[in-house]
mmCIF file of C-alpha atoms in Angstrom:
data_model
loop_
_atom_site.group_PDB
_atom_site.id
_atom_site.type_symbol
_atom_site.label_atom_id
_atom_site.label_comp_id
_atom_site.label_asym_id
_atom_site.label_seq_id
_atom_site.Cartn_x
_atom_site.Cartn_y
_atom_site.Cartn_z
ATOM 1 C CA MET T 1 -0.021 0.015 -0.050
ATOM 2 C CA ALA T 2 2.800 2.366 0.792
ATOM 3 C CA SER T 3 4.314 1.703 -2.707
ATOM 4 C CA ASP T 4 1.124 2.543 -4.575
ATOM 5 C CA SER T 5 0.684 5.709 -2.596
ATOM 6 C CA PHE T 6 4.108 6.820 -3.519
ATOM 7 C CA SER T 7 3.847 6.013 -7.458
ATOM 8 C CA GLN T 8 0.648 7.849 -8.086
ATOM 9 C CA PRO T 9 2.009 11.269 -7.659
ATOM 10 C CA ASP T 10 4.777 10.502 -10.017
ATOM 11 C CA ALA T 11 2.519 9.462 -12.972
ATOM 12 C CA ASN T 12 0.428 12.778 -12.904
ATOM 13 C CA PRO T 13 3.253 14.997 -13.672
ATOM 14 C CA SER T 14 4.292 12.960 -16.831
ATOM 15 C CA ASP T 15 0.706 12.798 -18.144
ATOM 16 C CA ALA T 16 0.536 16.655 -17.776
ATOM 17 C CA ALA T 17 3.858 17.147 -19.546
ATOM 18 C CA ALA T 18 2.712 14.843 -22.423
ATOM 19 C CA LYS T 19 -0.496 16.551 -22.688
ATOM 20 C CA ALA T 20 1.355 19.822 -22.850
ATOM 21 C CA ALA T 21 3.608 18.526 -25.375
ATOM 22 C CA LEU T 22 0.746 17.252 -27.509
ATOM 23 C CA ASN T 23 -0.922 20.694 -27.199
ATOM 24 C CA SER T 24 2.333 22.374 -28.249
ATOM 25 C CA LEU T 25 2.541 20.082 -31.264
ATOM 26 C CA GLN T 26 -1.065 20.613 -32.240
ATOM 27 C CA GLN T 27 -0.541 24.472 -32.029
ATOM 28 C CA GLN T 28 2.639 24.210 -34.054
ATOM 29 C CA GLU T 29 0.612 22.036 -36.680
ATOM 30 C CA SER T 30 -1.950 24.721 -36.771
ATOM 31 C CA ASP T 31 0.617 27.503 -37.062
ATOM 32 C CA LEU T 32 2.340 25.434 -39.902
ATOM 33 C CA LYS T 33 -1.001 24.941 -41.823
ATOM 34 C CA ARG T 34 -1.837 28.509 -41.424
ATOM 35 C CA ALA T 35 1.599 29.545 -42.649
ATOM 36 C CA ILE T 36 1.355 27.253 -45.739
ATOM 37 C CA ALA T 37 -2.022 28.622 -46.469
ATOM 38 C CA GLU T 38 -0.713 32.105 -46.232
ATOM 39 C CA LEU T 39 2.259 31.067 -48.534
ATOM 40 C CA GLN T 40 -0.026 29.506 -51.042
ATOM 41 C CA ALA T 41 -2.238 32.664 -50.990
ATOM 42 C CA ASN T 42 0.908 34.885 -51.431
ATOM 43 C CA TYR T 43 2.157 32.668 -54.181
ATOM 44 C CA SER T 44 -1.207 32.694 -55.997
ATOM 45 C CA ARG T 45 -1.434 36.495 -55.529
ATOM 46 C CA LEU T 46 2.113 37.037 -56.848
ATOM 47 C CA LEU T 47 1.521 34.640 -59.799
ATOM 48 C CA SER T 48 -1.598 36.514 -60.683
ATOM 49 C CA GLN T 49 0.120 39.936 -60.322
ATOM 50 C CA GLN T 50 3.026 38.667 -62.384
ATOM 51 C CA SER T 51 0.676 37.289 -65.103
ATOM 52 C CA GLN T 52 -1.267 40.570 -65.163
ATOM 53 C CA GLN T 53 1.976 42.522 -65.350
ATOM 54 C CA MET T 54 3.165 40.349 -68.134
ATOM 55 C CA GLN T 55 -0.057 40.733 -70.059
ATOM 56 C CA SER T 56 0.054 44.460 -69.551
ATOM 57 C CA ASP T 57 3.635 44.689 -70.670
ATOM 58 C CA LEU T 58 2.897 42.582 -73.658
ATOM 59 C CA SER T 59 -0.022 44.678 -74.566
ATOM 60 C CA ARG T 60 1.927 47.832 -74.176
ATOM 61 C CA LEU T 61 4.700 46.556 -76.332
ATOM 62 C CA VAL T 62 2.378 45.518 -79.088
ATOM 63 C CA ARG T 63 0.720 48.959 -78.904
ATOM 64 C CA GLU T 64 4.122 50.571 -79.152
ATOM 65 C CA ASN T 65 5.158 48.388 -82.018
ATOM 66 C CA ILE T 66 1.877 49.151 -83.894
ATOM 67 C CA ASP T 67 2.200 52.860 -83.304
ATOM 68 C CA GLU T 68 5.738 52.669 -84.635
ATOM 69 C CA LEU T 69 4.782 50.791 -87.706
ATOM 70 C CA GLU T 70 1.883 53.174 -88.305
ATOM 71 C CA GLN T 71 4.138 56.022 -87.951
ATOM 72 C CA ARG T 72 6.615 54.515 -90.358
ATOM 73 C CA ARG T 73 3.830 53.751 -92.770
ATOM 74 C CA ARG T 74 2.742 57.377 -92.746
ATOM 75 C CA SER T 75 6.335 58.520 -93.189
ATOM 76 C CA LEU T 76 6.823 56.198 -96.125
ATOM 77 C CA GLN T 77 3.467 57.366 -97.582
ATOM 78 C CA LEU T 78 4.665 60.936 -97.270
ATOM 79 C CA GLU T 79 7.964 60.000 -98.982
ATOM 80 C CA VAL T 80 5.988 58.340 -101.903
ATOM 81 C CA GLU T 81 3.965 61.296 -102.285
ATOM 82 C CA LYS T 82 7.063 63.551 -102.345
ATOM 83 C CA LEU T 83 8.507 61.213 -104.930
ATOM 84 C CA GLU T 84 5.499 61.414 -107.119
ATOM 85 C CA ARG T 85 5.328 65.103 -107.040
ATOM 86 C CA ARG T 86 9.016 65.167 -107.991
ATOM 87 C CA ARG T 87 8.496 62.878 -110.748
ATOM 88 C CA ASP T 88 5.628 64.864 -112.104
ATOM 89 C CA ARG T 89 7.605 68.073 -111.751
ATOM 90 C CA ILE T 90 10.681 66.461 -113.627
ATOM 91 C CA GLN T 91 8.257 65.266 -116.385
ATOM 92 C CA ALA T 92 6.737 68.801 -116.693
ATOM 93 C CA GLU T 93 10.381 70.165 -116.735
ATOM 94 C CA MET T 94 11.399 67.588 -119.403
ATOM 95 C CA ARG T 95 8.600 68.791 -121.633
ATOM 96 C CA THR T 96 9.743 72.336 -121.416
ATOM 97 C CA SER T 97 13.397 71.790 -120.932
ATOM 98 C CA PHE T 98 16.104 70.879 -123.206
ATOM 99 C CA ALA T 99 15.439 67.246 -123.035
ATOM 100 C CA GLY T 100 11.746 67.669 -123.870
ATOM 101 C CA VAL T 101 12.572 69.945 -126.696
ATOM 102 C CA SER T 102 15.176 67.391 -128.092
ATOM 103 C CA GLN T 103 12.574 64.690 -127.883
ATOM 104 C CA ASP T 104 10.101 67.061 -129.858
ATOM 105 C CA LEU T 105 12.865 67.782 -132.396
ATOM 106 C CA ALA T 106 13.693 64.095 -132.703
ATOM 107 C CA ILE T 107 9.952 63.427 -133.545
ATOM 108 C CA ARG T 108 9.981 66.136 -136.063
ATOM 109 C CA VAL T 109 13.204 64.858 -137.544
ATOM 110 C CA GLN T 110 11.840 61.332 -137.843
ATOM 111 C CA GLY T 111 8.677 62.701 -139.587
ATOM 112 C CA PHE T 112 10.760 64.658 -142.030
ATOM 113 C CA LYS T 113 13.001 61.528 -142.606
ATOM 114 C CA ASP T 114 9.843 59.354 -143.312
ATOM 115 C CA TYR T 115 8.538 62.126 -145.665
ATOM 116 C CA LEU T 116 11.857 62.386 -147.555
ATOM 117 C CA VAL T 117 12.116 58.542 -147.927
ATOM 118 C CA GLY T 118 8.542 58.359 -149.321
ATOM 119 C CA SER T 119 9.355 61.373 -151.620
ATOM 120 C CA LEU T 120 12.541 59.592 -152.901
ATOM 121 C CA GLN T 121 10.483 56.432 -153.504
ATOM 122 C CA ASP T 122 7.804 58.541 -155.421
ATOM 123 C CA LEU T 123 10.651 60.098 -157.523
ATOM 124 C CA ALA T 124 12.189 56.726 -158.239
ATOM 125 C CA ALA T 125 8.920 55.261 -159.289
ATOM 126 C CA ALA T 126 8.155 58.253 -161.419
ATOM 127 C CA ALA T 127 11.586 58.103 -163.209
ATOM 128 C CA GLU T 128 11.112 54.455 -163.915
ATOM 129 C CA GLN T 129 7.734 55.070 -165.416
ATOM 130 C CA LEU T 130 9.231 57.891 -167.573
ATOM 131 C CA GLU T 131 12.217 55.756 -168.586
ATOM 132 C CA PHE T 132 10.251 52.889 -169.838
ATOM 133 C CA GLN T 133 7.233 54.491 -171.159
ATOM 134 C CA SER T 134 6.751 54.081 -174.904
ATOM 135 C CA PRO T 135 5.739 57.004 -177.160
ATOM 136 C CA ALA T 136 1.970 57.195 -177.412
ATOM 137 C CA PRO T 137 0.422 56.509 -180.888
ATOM 138 C CA ALA T 138 -1.278 59.173 -182.661
ATOM 139 C CA ALA T 139 -4.794 59.791 -181.435
ATOM 140 C CA ALA T 140 -7.375 58.559 -183.774
ATOM 141 C CA PRO T 141 -10.183 61.035 -184.771
ATOM 142 C CA PRO T 142 -13.142 60.888 -182.421
ATOM 143 C CA SER T 143 -15.619 58.248 -183.175
ATOM 144 C CA PRO T 144 -19.303 59.293 -183.373
ATOM 145 C CA ALA T 145 -20.124 56.221 -181.273
ATOM 146 C CA ALA T 146 -21.557 56.747 -177.853
ATOM 147 C CA PRO T 147 -18.727 57.104 -175.223
ATOM 148 C CA ALA T 148 -18.354 54.275 -172.711
ATOM 149 C CA GLU T 149 -20.363 54.856 -169.605
ATOM 150 C CA ALA T 150 -17.980 55.819 -166.707
ATOM 151 C CA PRO T 151 -18.620 54.280 -163.183
ATOM 152 C CA ALA T 152 -20.894 56.450 -161.255
ATOM 153 C CA ALA T 153 -19.361 58.569 -158.495
ATOM 154 C CA PRO T 154 -20.350 57.657 -154.988
ATOM 155 C CA SER T 155 -23.375 59.619 -153.691
ATOM 156 C CA PHE T 156 -23.978 58.570 -150.140
ATOM 157 C CA GLY T 157 -26.778 61.106 -149.542
ATOM 158 C CA ASN T 158 -29.069 59.565 -152.329
ATOM 159 C CA ASP T 159 -31.838 57.025 -151.726
ATOM 160 C CA THR T 160 -30.348 54.847 -154.556
ATOM 161 C CA PHE T 161 -27.209 54.258 -152.545
ATOM 162 C CA GLN T 162 -29.208 52.336 -149.872
ATOM 163 C CA ASP T 163 -27.418 49.101 -150.309
ATOM 164 C CA GLN T 164 -23.970 50.530 -149.830
ATOM 165 C CA SER T 165 -25.341 52.740 -147.053
ATOM 166 C CA ASP T 166 -26.260 49.552 -145.226
ATOM 167 C CA ARG T 167 -22.882 48.283 -145.774
ATOM 168 C CA VAL T 168 -21.292 51.403 -144.499
ATOM 169 C CA ARG T 169 -23.308 51.220 -141.361
ATOM 170 C CA SER T 170 -22.484 47.590 -140.827
ATOM 171 C CA LEU T 171 -18.688 48.416 -141.110
ATOM 172 C CA LEU T 172 -19.048 51.268 -138.670
ATOM 173 C CA ASP T 173 -20.653 48.980 -136.198
ATOM 174 C CA GLN T 174 -18.091 46.372 -136.684
ATOM 175 C CA TYR T 175 -15.232 48.858 -136.083
ATOM 176 C CA ARG T 176 -16.929 50.039 -132.981
ATOM 177 C CA MET T 177 -18.140 46.812 -131.266
ATOM 178 C CA ARG T 178 -15.883 44.171 -132.825
ATOM 179 C CA PRO T 179 -12.495 45.633 -133.464
ATOM 180 C CA ASP T 180 -9.979 43.412 -135.117
ATOM 181 C CA TYR T 181 -6.436 44.537 -134.121
ATOM 182 C CA TYR T 182 -4.770 41.824 -136.575
ATOM 183 C CA GLY T 183 -7.201 42.097 -139.448
ATOM 184 C CA PRO T 184 -6.257 42.389 -143.059
ATOM 185 C CA VAL T 185 -4.556 45.366 -144.678
ATOM 186 C CA TRP T 186 -6.759 48.380 -145.275
ATOM 187 C CA GLN T 187 -9.094 47.259 -142.493
ATOM 188 C CA LEU T 188 -9.176 49.588 -139.375
ATOM 189 C CA ARG T 189 -7.067 48.027 -136.564
ATOM 190 C CA ARG T 190 -7.631 50.398 -133.735
ATOM 191 C CA THR T 191 -10.191 51.087 -131.100
ATOM 192 C CA PHE T 192 -13.082 53.038 -132.509
ATOM 193 C CA GLU T 193 -15.309 55.003 -130.099
ATOM 194 C CA PRO T 194 -18.874 56.144 -130.624
ATOM 195 C CA VAL T 195 -17.654 59.693 -130.955
ATOM 196 C CA HIS T 196 -15.497 58.703 -133.890
ATOM 197 C CA SER T 197 -18.322 56.490 -135.487
ATOM 198 C CA ASP T 198 -20.715 59.505 -135.240
ATOM 199 C CA ARG T 199 -18.454 61.820 -137.047
ATOM 200 C CA VAL T 200 -17.629 59.329 -139.841
ATOM 201 C CA ALA T 201 -21.359 58.461 -140.285
ATOM 202 C CA ASN T 202 -22.150 62.163 -140.437
ATOM 203 C CA TRP T 203 -19.565 62.633 -143.160
ATOM 204 C CA PHE T 204 -21.015 59.799 -145.288
ATOM 205 C CA PHE T 205 -24.684 60.320 -144.891
ATOM 206 C CA THR T 206 -25.274 64.013 -143.968
ATOM 207 C CA GLN T 207 -22.412 65.522 -146.044
ATOM 208 C CA GLY T 208 -22.453 62.977 -148.731
ATOM 209 C CA GLY T 209 -18.763 62.183 -148.358
ATOM 210 C CA ARG T 210 -17.830 65.797 -149.068
ATOM 211 C CA GLY T 211 -17.385 68.326 -146.362
ATOM 212 C CA ALA T 212 -15.381 69.457 -143.211
ATOM 213 C CA ILE T 213 -15.773 67.957 -139.752
ATOM 214 C CA LYS T 214 -14.695 69.420 -136.407
ATOM 215 C CA SER T 215 -11.223 68.368 -135.476
ATOM 216 C CA MET T 216 -10.712 65.991 -132.627
ATOM 217 C CA GLY T 217 -7.951 68.144 -131.136
ATOM 218 C CA SER T 218 -5.045 65.831 -132.002
ATOM 219 C CA ARG T 219 -3.526 64.550 -135.239
ATOM 220 C CA LEU T 220 -3.695 60.932 -133.936
ATOM 221 C CA GLN T 221 -7.530 61.178 -133.520
ATOM 222 C CA ASN T 222 -7.956 62.805 -136.778
ATOM 223 C CA VAL T 223 -5.989 60.076 -138.469
ATOM 224 C CA LEU T 224 -8.119 57.458 -136.885
ATOM 225 C CA ILE T 225 -11.267 59.029 -138.481
ATOM 226 C CA ALA T 226 -9.605 59.396 -141.873
ATOM 227 C CA SER T 227 -8.492 55.754 -141.611
ATOM 228 C CA ALA T 228 -12.012 54.529 -140.844
ATOM 229 C CA ALA T 229 -13.334 56.410 -143.952
ATOM 230 C CA THR T 230 -10.514 55.089 -146.032
ATOM 231 C CA SER T 231 -11.093 51.483 -144.850
ATOM 232 C CA ILE T 232 -14.745 51.697 -145.583
ATOM 233 C CA LEU T 233 -14.222 53.202 -149.139
ATOM 234 C CA TYR T 234 -11.594 50.509 -149.809
ATOM 235 C CA THR T 235 -14.092 47.887 -148.929
ATOM 236 C CA LEU T 236 -16.553 49.407 -151.402
ATOM 237 C CA TYR T 237 -14.346 50.297 -154.239
ATOM 238 C CA GLY T 238 -11.080 48.181 -153.725
ATOM 239 C CA SER T 239 -8.090 49.366 -155.563
ATOM 240 C CA ARG T 240 -9.857 51.993 -157.315
ATOM 241 C CA LEU T 241 -9.466 54.095 -154.195
ATOM 242 C CA ARG T 242 -6.596 56.481 -153.891
ATOM 243 C CA THR T 243 -6.162 58.507 -150.615
ATOM 244 C CA LEU T 244 -4.497 61.857 -151.031
ATOM 245 C CA VAL T 245 -3.283 63.662 -147.858
ATOM 246 C CA LEU T 246 -2.532 67.421 -147.823
ATOM 247 C CA SER T 247 -0.611 68.996 -145.085
ATOM 248 C CA ASN T 248 1.746 72.035 -145.130
ATOM 249 C CA THR T 249 4.919 70.738 -143.559
ATOM 250 C CA PRO T 250 7.028 67.495 -144.000
ATOM 251 C CA GLU T 251 6.955 66.784 -140.300
ATOM 252 C CA ARG T 252 3.005 66.686 -140.246
ATOM 253 C CA LEU T 253 3.088 64.532 -143.461
ATOM 254 C CA GLY T 254 5.497 62.152 -141.728
ATOM 255 C CA GLU T 255 2.937 61.730 -138.858
ATOM 256 C CA TRP T 256 0.131 61.091 -141.159
ATOM 257 C CA ARG T 257 2.339 58.394 -142.892
ATOM 258 C CA ARG T 258 2.924 56.742 -139.515
ATOM 259 C CA GLY T 259 -0.654 57.203 -138.255
ATOM 260 C CA LEU T 260 -2.175 55.477 -141.520
ATOM 261 C CA GLN T 261 0.446 52.687 -141.312
ATOM 262 C CA ASP T 262 -0.485 52.072 -137.608
ATOM 263 C CA CYS T 263 -4.344 52.285 -138.174
ATOM 264 C CA LEU T 264 -4.573 50.444 -141.514
ATOM 265 C CA GLY T 265 -1.694 47.922 -141.244
ATOM 266 C CA ILE T 266 -0.192 49.201 -144.494
ATOM 267 C CA SER T 267 3.518 49.484 -145.241
ATOM 268 C CA LYS T 268 5.672 52.075 -146.885
ATOM 269 C CA ALA T 269 5.316 50.249 -150.086
ATOM 270 C CA ASP T 270 1.635 51.548 -149.986
ATOM 271 C CA PHE T 271 2.704 55.148 -150.255
ATOM 272 C CA GLY T 272 3.715 56.967 -153.433
ATOM 273 C CA THR T 273 2.694 57.648 -156.969
ATOM 274 C CA GLY T 274 0.310 55.231 -158.229
ATOM 275 C CA ARG T 275 -0.087 53.590 -154.708
ATOM 276 C CA GLY T 276 -2.938 53.600 -152.334
ATOM 277 C CA VAL T 277 -1.737 56.696 -150.317
ATOM 278 C CA MET T 278 -0.083 59.668 -151.566
ATOM 279 C CA LEU T 279 1.275 62.722 -149.431
ATOM 280 C CA PHE T 280 1.075 66.437 -150.724
ATOM 281 C CA ASP T 281 2.181 69.686 -149.255
ATOM 282 C CA SER T 282 0.852 71.617 -152.164
ATOM 283 C CA PRO T 283 -2.978 71.777 -153.126
ATOM 284 C CA ASP T 284 -2.142 72.419 -156.739
ATOM 285 C CA ALA T 285 -0.099 69.344 -156.969
ATOM 286 C CA LEU T 286 -2.681 67.266 -155.155
ATOM 287 C CA ALA T 287 -5.462 68.505 -157.471
ATOM 288 C CA GLN T 288 -3.438 67.605 -160.641
ATOM 289 C CA ARG T 289 -2.843 64.069 -159.203
ATOM 290 C CA ALA T 290 -6.505 63.765 -158.417
ATOM 291 C CA GLU T 291 -7.442 64.692 -162.067
ATOM 292 C CA ARG T 292 -5.177 62.052 -163.404
ATOM 293 C CA ILE T 293 -6.484 59.446 -160.947
ATOM 294 C CA ALA T 294 -10.216 60.340 -161.807
ATOM 295 C CA SER T 295 -9.293 60.300 -165.606
ATOM 296 C CA THR T 296 -8.095 56.589 -165.367
ATOM 297 C CA ASP T 297 -11.308 55.347 -163.626
ATOM 298 C CA GLY T 298 -9.690 55.912 -160.029
ATOM 299 C CA LEU T 299 -11.525 57.369 -157.012
ATOM 300 C CA PRO T 300 -9.618 59.977 -155.221
ATOM 301 C CA LEU T 301 -10.214 60.628 -151.560
ATOM 302 C CA ILE T 302 -8.735 64.000 -150.551
ATOM 303 C CA VAL T 303 -7.980 64.364 -146.867
ATOM 304 C CA ILE T 304 -7.032 67.880 -145.606
ATOM 305 C CA ASP T 305 -5.069 68.378 -142.482
ATOM 306 C CA GLU T 306 -6.370 70.751 -139.772
ATOM 307 C CA ALA T 307 -3.126 72.840 -140.099
ATOM 308 C CA GLU T 308 -4.226 74.041 -143.613
ATOM 309 C CA GLY T 309 -5.451 77.507 -143.174
ATOM 310 C CA GLN T 310 -7.707 77.503 -146.242
ATOM 311 C CA ILE T 311 -9.157 74.923 -148.872
ATOM 312 C CA SER T 312 -8.286 75.398 -152.439
ATOM 313 C CA LEU T 313 -11.397 75.713 -154.512
ATOM 314 C CA ALA T 314 -9.587 73.231 -156.964
ATOM 315 C CA LEU T 315 -10.053 70.465 -154.410
ATOM 316 C CA LEU T 316 -13.779 70.967 -154.148
ATOM 317 C CA GLN T 317 -14.528 69.576 -157.691
ATOM 318 C CA PHE T 318 -13.900 66.015 -156.563
ATOM 319 C CA PRO T 319 -16.646 63.778 -155.325
ATOM 320 C CA LEU T 320 -14.720 62.745 -151.924
ATOM 321 C CA TRP T 321 -13.019 65.084 -149.685
ATOM 322 C CA LEU T 322 -12.679 65.254 -146.025
ATOM 323 C CA ALA T 323 -11.229 68.273 -144.174
ATOM 324 C CA PHE T 324 -10.658 68.737 -140.490
ATOM 325 C CA ALA T 325 -11.636 72.154 -139.251
ATOM 326 C CA PRO T 326 -10.244 73.624 -136.136
ATOM 327 C CA ASP T 327 -12.544 73.939 -133.131
ATOM 328 C CA PRO T 328 -13.508 77.613 -132.956
ATOM 329 C CA MET T 329 -14.174 77.374 -129.279
ATOM 330 C CA ASN T 330 -10.674 75.895 -128.612
ATOM 331 C CA PRO T 331 -8.327 77.075 -131.306
ATOM 332 C CA THR T 332 -4.775 75.388 -131.346
ATOM 333 C CA PRO T 333 -1.929 76.686 -133.236
ATOM 334 C CA ASP T 334 -0.713 73.025 -133.781
ATOM 335 C CA TYR T 335 -1.333 69.403 -132.794
ATOM 336 C CA ASP T 336 0.232 67.558 -129.987
ATOM 337 C CA PHE T 337 2.616 64.843 -131.147
ATOM 338 C CA TYR T 338 1.832 61.295 -130.378
#
């Protein structure tokens, strides 16, 4: 009994210490859990802040790059506009400076060269004809028999010409709506607008193939109209047709030569005495040639350039003549070269 009474007091302090230690450990566990939770919360908060910061920085960087690119685009656009203005200024200066004048002179020289080459070819052909021509036999006394009936001159304004008038309208529609840029020789090979078609139709049907029409303002456009009339007449009359062009300078005649070649697909061999197209700088020489053509059953078509200040009365006797009249509302001293 005595031993039991002494051991009981020793056990109580031990239990108390164990209990205290357990409480301490539990407290530490609770503190650790709370610390872990705080650390996890801090980590999540820091991670969220860093993510937001990265997104903000990335957005800011993208905006800055976009702004920089936009600024560079505007700068480049301004540079392009400056270069375009400089190009236009240089082109304007070239037209008025020595370079532009030199180009103008080169065009004139080329036209004069073409005219000289054609004239020399005409002279050579005329010389060959004179060299090999045999003396004409003595003319027989006129016979009382009735003279042979000459082919009727075209009269596009008469009702009796209805069949050919329909053909003319058909050709005008073809040139306007179905252009053939690689068609046969003497067929129009260029774009033919309604304004051109209207003027050619008016010349055929209202003026009867004899009259002046208002100039288009450039020799190229006038050549196109004359080429259309030539093409139609060649379709109707074939090799009887002879186109005689009158202009007062070799340069302009050279431009007519190049323009007709371009529009009708003809070559230099088609120009000259006895050929399809003849060029003249004198109305008297043209009238004499037209008389010879008419006397041999030919059909002369006289084309008069706008630069001619007046029309010789000797040219008005022929059935076909087309003159280009300057626009009185917009007079021009000369054409633009093309």
